[in-house]
Amino acid sequence: MSISFSRALGNSVQAIDLRLQRAEILSSNLANTDTPNYQAKDIDFSAEMQRQRGEMTSQPAQVLYRVPQQIGADGNTVELHTEQAAFANNSQSFQVSLSFLSMQLASMQKAIEGKS
């Protein structure tokens, strides 16, 4: 009997990959807070999970421009408080996803070893 890792792990791997992609995007926004005409970006995590449902491998996320509440005088759309909150939320969600994946792998290991 073979083990289908994609069935056993579900979408946990894709969720972690998307969280990593989002962290890179948000950190880029934070790094460019003072860059004139920089346009803040993000991804719609839920929409990306739906889009990638059933895919065997993760795909690059569709990057969207964030709609700011107020554009800076230099044309920059990064709002520091928004980016910091989004980054913190994404980091917490990443940790939850990683813990869930770790528990799934530990359960699989116990099943393989015949432990209960």
Short mmCIF file of N, CA, C and O in Angstrom, two decimals:
data_model
loop_
_atom_site.label_atom_id
_atom_site.label_comp_id
_atom_site.label_asym_id
_atom_site.label_seq_id
_atom_site.Cartn_x
_atom_site.Cartn_y
_atom_site.Cartn_z
N MET A 1 0.84 -1.17 0.00
CA MET A 1 0.00 0.00 0.00
C MET A 1 0.89 1.24 0.00
O MET A 1 1.81 1.36 0.80
N SER A 2 0.63 2.15 -0.94
CA SER A 2 1.44 3.35 -1.04
C SER A 2 0.76 4.53 -0.33
O SER A 2 -0.46 4.53 -0.15
N ILE A 3 1.57 5.48 0.05
CA ILE A 3 1.07 6.66 0.74
C ILE A 3 1.06 7.82 -0.25
O ILE A 3 2.05 8.10 -0.90
N SER A 4 -0.06 8.46 -0.35
CA SER A 4 -0.16 9.66 -1.19
C SER A 4 0.06 10.86 -0.28
O SER A 4 -0.83 11.25 0.48
N PHE A 5 1.25 11.44 -0.36
CA PHE A 5 1.56 12.57 0.51
C PHE A 5 0.66 13.77 0.21
O PHE A 5 0.28 14.50 1.11
N SER A 6 0.33 13.97 -1.06
CA SER A 6 -0.53 15.11 -1.39
C SER A 6 -1.92 14.95 -0.78
O SER A 6 -2.51 15.92 -0.33
N ARG A 7 -2.42 13.72 -0.73
CA ARG A 7 -3.73 13.49 -0.07
C ARG A 7 -3.59 13.59 1.43
O ARG A 7 -4.45 14.13 2.11
N ALA A 8 -2.51 13.04 1.98
CA ALA A 8 -2.34 13.02 3.43
C ALA A 8 -2.09 14.41 4.01
O ALA A 8 -2.57 14.73 5.09
N LEU A 9 -1.37 15.23 3.28
CA LEU A 9 -1.03 16.56 3.80
C LEU A 9 -2.02 17.63 3.38
O LEU A 9 -1.98 18.75 3.89
N GLY A 10 -2.89 17.31 2.45
CA GLY A 10 -3.89 18.29 2.01
C GLY A 10 -3.24 19.52 1.43
O GLY A 10 -2.27 19.44 0.68
N ASN A 11 -3.75 20.67 1.80
CA ASN A 11 -3.23 21.92 1.25
C ASN A 11 -2.26 22.63 2.19
O ASN A 11 -1.96 23.80 2.00
N SER A 12 -1.75 21.92 3.19
CA SER A 12 -0.84 22.53 4.16
C SER A 12 0.43 23.07 3.51
O SER A 12 0.91 24.15 3.85
N VAL A 13 0.98 22.31 2.58
CA VAL A 13 2.22 22.73 1.93
C VAL A 13 1.98 23.99 1.09
O VAL A 13 2.78 24.93 1.11
N GLN A 14 0.86 24.02 0.37
CA GLN A 14 0.53 25.21 -0.42
C GLN A 14 0.30 26.42 0.47
O GLN A 14 0.72 27.53 0.14
N ALA A 15 -0.35 26.23 1.61
CA ALA A 15 -0.60 27.34 2.53
C ALA A 15 0.72 27.92 3.04
O ALA A 15 0.89 29.14 3.07
N ILE A 16 1.65 27.05 3.39
CA ILE A 16 2.96 27.52 3.87
C ILE A 16 3.70 28.26 2.76
O ILE A 16 4.28 29.32 2.99
N ASP A 17 3.66 27.72 1.55
CA ASP A 17 4.32 28.38 0.43
C ASP A 17 3.72 29.76 0.16
O ASP A 17 4.45 30.73 -0.04
N LEU A 18 2.40 29.85 0.19
CA LEU A 18 1.76 31.16 -0.03
C LEU A 18 2.08 32.13 1.10
O LEU A 18 2.28 33.33 0.86
N ARG A 19 2.15 31.63 2.32
CA ARG A 19 2.52 32.50 3.45
C ARG A 19 3.94 33.04 3.28
O ARG A 19 4.22 34.20 3.59
N LEU A 20 4.84 32.20 2.77
CA LEU A 20 6.21 32.65 2.52
C LEU A 20 6.24 33.71 1.42
O LEU A 20 6.94 34.72 1.54
N GLN A 21 5.49 33.47 0.35
CA GLN A 21 5.43 34.46 -0.73
C GLN A 21 4.88 35.78 -0.21
O GLN A 21 5.40 36.86 -0.54
N ARG A 22 3.85 35.70 0.61
CA ARG A 22 3.24 36.92 1.15
C ARG A 22 4.23 37.64 2.08
O ARG A 22 4.30 38.87 2.08
N ALA A 23 4.98 36.91 2.87
CA ALA A 23 5.97 37.53 3.76
C ALA A 23 7.01 38.30 2.95
O ALA A 23 7.42 39.40 3.35
N GLU A 24 7.44 37.75 1.83
CA GLU A 24 8.40 38.44 0.97
C GLU A 24 7.81 39.73 0.41
O GLU A 24 8.48 40.77 0.37
N ILE A 25 6.57 39.67 -0.01
CA ILE A 25 5.90 40.86 -0.56
C ILE A 25 5.74 41.93 0.51
O ILE A 25 6.05 43.11 0.28
N LEU A 26 5.27 41.52 1.69
CA LEU A 26 5.05 42.49 2.77
C LEU A 26 6.37 43.09 3.27
O LEU A 26 6.43 44.28 3.58
N SER A 27 7.41 42.27 3.33
CA SER A 27 8.71 42.81 3.77
C SER A 27 9.27 43.78 2.74
O SER A 27 9.92 44.76 3.10
N SER A 28 8.99 43.53 1.46
CA SER A 28 9.40 44.48 0.42
C SER A 28 8.66 45.80 0.60
O SER A 28 9.25 46.88 0.44
N ASN A 29 7.38 45.73 0.91
CA ASN A 29 6.61 46.95 1.18
C ASN A 29 7.24 47.73 2.34
O ASN A 29 7.42 48.95 2.26
N LEU A 30 7.56 47.02 3.42
CA LEU A 30 8.14 47.67 4.59
C LEU A 30 9.51 48.29 4.27
O LEU A 30 9.83 49.37 4.75
N ALA A 31 10.28 47.60 3.45
CA ALA A 31 11.60 48.11 3.09
C ALA A 31 11.52 49.34 2.20
O ALA A 31 12.46 50.13 2.14
N ASN A 32 10.40 49.52 1.52
CA ASN A 32 10.24 50.64 0.60
C ASN A 32 9.30 51.72 1.12
O ASN A 32 8.71 52.47 0.33
N THR A 33 9.18 51.82 2.41
CA THR A 33 8.30 52.82 3.03
C THR A 33 8.62 54.24 2.57
O THR A 33 7.72 55.06 2.39
N ASP A 34 9.88 54.54 2.37
CA ASP A 34 10.30 55.89 2.00
C ASP A 34 10.70 56.03 0.53
O ASP A 34 11.28 57.05 0.14
N THR A 35 10.40 55.05 -0.29
CA THR A 35 10.76 55.10 -1.70
C THR A 35 9.68 55.86 -2.48
O THR A 35 8.52 55.43 -2.48
N PRO A 36 10.05 56.95 -3.12
CA PRO A 36 9.04 57.71 -3.88
C PRO A 36 8.37 56.86 -4.96
O PRO A 36 9.02 56.05 -5.63
N ASN A 37 7.08 57.03 -5.09
CA ASN A 37 6.24 56.36 -6.10
C ASN A 37 6.18 54.84 -5.96
O ASN A 37 5.72 54.17 -6.88
N TYR A 38 6.63 54.30 -4.83
CA TYR A 38 6.53 52.84 -4.63
C TYR A 38 5.07 52.49 -4.39
O TYR A 38 4.37 53.14 -3.62
N GLN A 39 4.61 51.44 -5.04
CA GLN A 39 3.22 50.98 -4.90
C GLN A 39 3.19 49.73 -4.03
O GLN A 39 3.80 48.71 -4.39
N ALA A 40 2.49 49.81 -2.89
CA ALA A 40 2.38 48.67 -1.98
C ALA A 40 1.65 47.52 -2.67
O ALA A 40 0.69 47.72 -3.41
N LYS A 41 2.13 46.30 -2.41
CA LYS A 41 1.56 45.10 -3.02
C LYS A 41 1.13 44.11 -1.94
O LYS A 41 1.57 44.19 -0.80
N ASP A 42 0.31 43.17 -2.35
CA ASP A 42 -0.12 42.10 -1.45
C ASP A 42 -0.73 41.00 -2.31
O ASP A 42 -0.84 41.14 -3.52
N ILE A 43 -1.10 39.91 -1.66
CA ILE A 43 -1.84 38.85 -2.34
C ILE A 43 -3.11 38.61 -1.55
O ILE A 43 -3.18 38.88 -0.36
N ASP A 44 -4.12 38.11 -2.23
CA ASP A 44 -5.37 37.71 -1.58
C ASP A 44 -5.20 36.24 -1.23
O ASP A 44 -5.37 35.37 -2.09
N PHE A 45 -4.86 35.96 0.03
CA PHE A 45 -4.52 34.60 0.44
C PHE A 45 -5.66 33.62 0.16
O PHE A 45 -5.45 32.55 -0.41
N SER A 46 -6.87 33.98 0.55
CA SER A 46 -8.02 33.07 0.35
C SER A 46 -8.25 32.78 -1.13
O SER A 46 -8.49 31.63 -1.51
N ALA A 47 -8.19 33.83 -1.93
CA ALA A 47 -8.40 33.64 -3.38
C ALA A 47 -7.30 32.77 -3.97
O ALA A 47 -7.56 31.93 -4.85
N GLU A 48 -6.08 32.93 -3.51
CA GLU A 48 -4.97 32.12 -4.02
C GLU A 48 -5.11 30.66 -3.61
O GLU A 48 -4.82 29.76 -4.41
N MET A 49 -5.58 30.41 -2.39
CA MET A 49 -5.80 29.02 -1.97
C MET A 49 -6.89 28.39 -2.84
O MET A 49 -6.76 27.23 -3.24
N GLN A 50 -7.94 29.13 -3.16
CA GLN A 50 -9.00 28.63 -4.03
C GLN A 50 -8.46 28.39 -5.44
O GLN A 50 -8.78 27.38 -6.07
N ARG A 51 -7.67 29.31 -5.94
CA ARG A 51 -7.13 29.21 -7.30
C ARG A 51 -6.22 28.00 -7.44
O ARG A 51 -6.21 27.32 -8.47
N GLN A 52 -5.46 27.70 -6.39
CA GLN A 52 -4.50 26.61 -6.45
C GLN A 52 -5.06 25.29 -5.95
O GLN A 52 -4.34 24.29 -5.89
N ARG A 53 -6.33 25.26 -5.61
CA ARG A 53 -6.95 24.03 -5.09
C ARG A 53 -6.78 22.91 -6.11
O ARG A 53 -7.04 23.07 -7.29
N GLY A 54 -6.31 21.77 -5.62
CA GLY A 54 -6.16 20.61 -6.49
C GLY A 54 -4.87 20.57 -7.28
O GLY A 54 -4.59 19.59 -7.96
N GLU A 55 -4.08 21.62 -7.23
CA GLU A 55 -2.80 21.63 -7.96
C GLU A 55 -1.79 20.79 -7.19
O GLU A 55 -1.76 20.79 -5.97
N MET A 56 -0.95 20.10 -7.91
CA MET A 56 0.07 19.26 -7.28
C MET A 56 1.25 20.09 -6.78
O MET A 56 1.91 19.71 -5.84
N THR A 57 1.52 21.20 -7.43
CA THR A 57 2.63 22.07 -7.00
C THR A 57 2.10 23.48 -6.81
O THR A 57 1.13 23.89 -7.43
N SER A 58 2.77 24.21 -5.95
CA SER A 58 2.38 25.60 -5.72
C SER A 58 2.81 26.45 -6.90
O SER A 58 3.83 26.22 -7.52
N GLN A 59 2.01 27.45 -7.19
CA GLN A 59 2.29 28.37 -8.28
C GLN A 59 2.59 29.74 -7.68
O GLN A 59 2.18 30.03 -6.57
N PRO A 60 3.29 30.60 -8.42
CA PRO A 60 3.48 31.95 -7.92
C PRO A 60 2.13 32.63 -7.74
O PRO A 60 1.23 32.48 -8.56
N ALA A 61 1.99 33.35 -6.65
CA ALA A 61 0.74 34.04 -6.36
C ALA A 61 0.55 35.24 -7.29
O ALA A 61 1.52 35.83 -7.75
N GLN A 62 -0.69 35.58 -7.55
CA GLN A 62 -1.01 36.77 -8.33
C GLN A 62 -0.88 37.97 -7.39
O GLN A 62 -1.61 38.09 -6.42
N VAL A 63 0.07 38.83 -7.70
CA VAL A 63 0.34 39.99 -6.85
C VAL A 63 -0.61 41.12 -7.24
O VAL A 63 -0.78 41.43 -8.41
N LEU A 64 -1.21 41.71 -6.23
CA LEU A 64 -2.15 42.81 -6.42
C LEU A 64 -1.58 44.07 -5.78
O LEU A 64 -0.80 43.99 -4.83
N TYR A 65 -1.99 45.22 -6.27
CA TYR A 65 -1.60 46.48 -5.63
C TYR A 65 -2.59 46.78 -4.52
O TYR A 65 -3.79 46.60 -4.68
N ARG A 66 -2.06 47.20 -3.39
CA ARG A 66 -2.90 47.54 -2.25
C ARG A 66 -3.53 48.91 -2.48
O ARG A 66 -2.86 49.84 -2.93
N VAL A 67 -4.80 49.03 -2.16
CA VAL A 67 -5.49 50.32 -2.27
C VAL A 67 -5.27 51.06 -0.95
O VAL A 67 -5.74 50.63 0.10
N PRO A 68 -4.54 52.18 -1.00
CA PRO A 68 -4.23 52.90 0.24
C PRO A 68 -5.39 53.78 0.69
O PRO A 68 -6.26 54.16 -0.10
N GLN A 69 -5.38 54.09 1.98
CA GLN A 69 -6.36 55.04 2.49
C GLN A 69 -5.94 56.46 2.13
O GLN A 69 -6.76 57.33 1.92
N GLN A 70 -4.60 56.65 2.09
CA GLN A 70 -4.08 57.96 1.73
C GLN A 70 -2.72 57.78 1.06
O GLN A 70 -1.84 57.11 1.60
N ILE A 71 -2.56 58.39 -0.10
CA ILE A 71 -1.29 58.31 -0.83
C ILE A 71 -0.36 59.39 -0.30
O ILE A 71 -0.78 60.53 -0.05
N GLY A 72 0.90 59.04 -0.11
CA GLY A 72 1.89 60.00 0.38
C GLY A 72 2.14 61.10 -0.64
O GLY A 72 1.86 60.96 -1.84
N ALA A 73 2.71 62.19 -0.19
CA ALA A 73 3.01 63.34 -1.06
C ALA A 73 3.98 62.95 -2.17
O ALA A 73 3.95 63.55 -3.25
N ASP A 74 4.82 61.94 -1.92
CA ASP A 74 5.78 61.49 -2.93
C ASP A 74 5.23 60.37 -3.82
O ASP A 74 5.95 59.77 -4.60
N GLY A 75 3.93 60.05 -3.69
CA GLY A 75 3.32 59.01 -4.50
C GLY A 75 3.44 57.60 -3.93
O GLY A 75 2.97 56.65 -4.53
N ASN A 76 4.04 57.48 -2.77
CA ASN A 76 4.21 56.18 -2.13
C ASN A 76 2.89 55.75 -1.49
O ASN A 76 2.25 56.54 -0.81
N THR A 77 2.48 54.49 -1.72
CA THR A 77 1.22 54.01 -1.17
C THR A 77 1.40 53.09 0.05
O THR A 77 0.42 52.50 0.52
N VAL A 78 2.63 52.96 0.55
CA VAL A 78 2.86 52.11 1.71
C VAL A 78 2.38 52.83 2.97
O VAL A 78 2.77 53.96 3.24
N GLU A 79 1.51 52.16 3.71
CA GLU A 79 1.05 52.68 5.00
C GLU A 79 1.66 51.79 6.08
O GLU A 79 1.29 50.62 6.20
N LEU A 80 2.60 52.33 6.82
CA LEU A 80 3.41 51.55 7.75
C LEU A 80 2.57 50.71 8.69
O LEU A 80 2.83 49.51 8.86
N HIS A 81 1.57 51.29 9.32
CA HIS A 81 0.76 50.54 10.28
C HIS A 81 0.01 49.37 9.62
O HIS A 81 -0.11 48.29 10.18
N THR A 82 -0.45 49.58 8.40
CA THR A 82 -1.15 48.51 7.67
C THR A 82 -0.20 47.38 7.34
O THR A 82 -0.54 46.20 7.51
N GLU A 83 0.99 47.73 6.88
CA GLU A 83 1.98 46.70 6.52
C GLU A 83 2.46 45.93 7.74
O GLU A 83 2.62 44.71 7.68
N GLN A 84 2.68 46.63 8.83
CA GLN A 84 3.14 45.96 10.05
C GLN A 84 2.09 44.99 10.57
O GLN A 84 2.40 43.87 10.97
N ALA A 85 0.83 45.41 10.55
CA ALA A 85 -0.26 44.54 11.01
C ALA A 85 -0.40 43.33 10.09
O ALA A 85 -0.57 42.20 10.56
N ALA A 86 -0.33 43.55 8.79
CA ALA A 86 -0.45 42.44 7.83
C ALA A 86 0.72 41.47 7.99
O ALA A 86 0.53 40.25 7.94
N PHE A 87 1.92 42.00 8.21
CA PHE A 87 3.10 41.14 8.38
C PHE A 87 2.98 40.31 9.65
O PHE A 87 3.27 39.11 9.65
N ALA A 88 2.55 40.93 10.74
CA ALA A 88 2.39 40.21 12.01
C ALA A 88 1.33 39.12 11.88
O ALA A 88 1.53 37.99 12.35
N ASN A 89 0.22 39.44 11.25
CA ASN A 89 -0.85 38.47 11.05
C ASN A 89 -0.38 37.31 10.18
O ASN A 89 -0.65 36.14 10.48
N ASN A 90 0.34 37.62 9.12
CA ASN A 90 0.86 36.58 8.23
C ASN A 90 1.87 35.70 8.95
O ASN A 90 1.87 34.48 8.77
N SER A 91 2.71 36.29 9.79
CA SER A 91 3.70 35.52 10.54
C SER A 91 3.03 34.55 11.50
O SER A 91 3.43 33.39 11.62
N GLN A 92 1.99 35.03 12.17
CA GLN A 92 1.26 34.17 13.09
C GLN A 92 0.57 33.03 12.34
O GLN A 92 0.62 31.88 12.76
N SER A 93 -0.03 33.34 11.22
CA SER A 93 -0.69 32.31 10.41
C SER A 93 0.31 31.30 9.86
O SER A 93 0.02 30.11 9.75
N PHE A 94 1.50 31.78 9.50
CA PHE A 94 2.56 30.89 9.05
C PHE A 94 2.93 29.89 10.14
O PHE A 94 3.08 28.69 9.88
N GLN A 95 3.09 30.39 11.36
CA GLN A 95 3.44 29.50 12.48
C GLN A 95 2.36 28.46 12.73
O GLN A 95 2.66 27.29 13.00
N VAL A 96 1.10 28.86 12.64
CA VAL A 96 -0.01 27.92 12.82
C VAL A 96 0.03 26.86 11.72
O VAL A 96 -0.11 25.66 12.00
N SER A 97 0.22 27.28 10.48
CA SER A 97 0.29 26.33 9.36
C SER A 97 1.45 25.37 9.52
O SER A 97 1.34 24.17 9.26
N LEU A 98 2.59 25.90 9.95
CA LEU A 98 3.77 25.06 10.16
C LEU A 98 3.54 24.06 11.28
O LEU A 98 3.92 22.88 11.16
N SER A 99 2.91 24.47 12.36
CA SER A 99 2.60 23.56 13.47
C SER A 99 1.64 22.46 13.02
O SER A 99 1.81 21.29 13.36
N PHE A 100 0.64 22.84 12.23
CA PHE A 100 -0.32 21.87 11.72
C PHE A 100 0.37 20.85 10.83
O PHE A 100 0.14 19.64 10.95
N LEU A 101 1.24 21.31 9.94
CA LEU A 101 1.98 20.41 9.06
C LEU A 101 2.88 19.47 9.88
O LEU A 101 2.96 18.28 9.61
N SER A 102 3.51 20.01 10.90
CA SER A 102 4.37 19.20 11.76
C SER A 102 3.58 18.10 12.45
O SER A 102 4.03 16.95 12.55
N MET A 103 2.37 18.44 12.92
CA MET A 103 1.52 17.43 13.57
C MET A 103 1.08 16.36 12.56
O MET A 103 1.04 15.18 12.90
N GLN A 104 0.78 16.77 11.33
CA GLN A 104 0.39 15.82 10.30
C GLN A 104 1.54 14.85 10.00
O GLN A 104 1.34 13.64 9.88
N LEU A 105 2.76 15.39 9.89
CA LEU A 105 3.92 14.54 9.61
C LEU A 105 4.22 13.59 10.77
O LEU A 105 4.57 12.43 10.57
N ALA A 106 4.05 14.09 12.00
CA ALA A 106 4.27 13.24 13.17
C ALA A 106 3.26 12.10 13.22
O ALA A 106 3.61 10.96 13.54
N SER A 107 2.01 12.39 12.86
CA SER A 107 0.98 11.35 12.81
C SER A 107 1.30 10.31 11.75
O SER A 107 1.12 9.10 11.97
N MET A 108 1.77 10.77 10.60
CA MET A 108 2.14 9.85 9.54
C MET A 108 3.31 8.97 9.97
O MET A 108 3.34 7.77 9.69
N GLN A 109 4.28 9.58 10.66
CA GLN A 109 5.43 8.80 11.12
C GLN A 109 5.00 7.73 12.10
O GLN A 109 5.45 6.59 12.03
N LYS A 110 4.09 8.07 13.01
CA LYS A 110 3.59 7.08 13.96
C LYS A 110 2.86 5.95 13.25
O LYS A 110 3.00 4.79 13.61
N ALA A 111 2.09 6.30 12.23
CA ALA A 111 1.37 5.27 11.48
C ALA A 111 2.33 4.35 10.74
O ALA A 111 2.14 3.13 10.71
N ILE A 112 3.38 4.92 10.17
CA ILE A 112 4.36 4.12 9.45
C ILE A 112 5.10 3.18 10.40
O ILE A 112 5.36 2.02 10.09
N GLU A 113 5.43 3.70 11.59
CA GLU A 113 6.14 2.90 12.59
C GLU A 113 5.21 1.94 13.34
O GLU A 113 5.69 1.12 14.13
N GLY A 114 3.90 2.06 13.12
CA GLY A 114 2.95 1.17 13.79
C GLY A 114 2.68 1.52 15.22
O GLY A 114 2.24 0.70 16.02
N LYS A 115 2.94 2.77 15.60
CA LYS A 115 2.69 3.24 16.96
C LYS A 115 1.30 3.87 17.01
O LYS A 115 0.80 4.37 16.03
N SER A 116 0.74 3.88 18.20
CA SER A 116 -0.58 4.51 18.32
C SER A 116 -0.53 5.83 19.03
O SER A 116 0.37 6.28 19.55
#
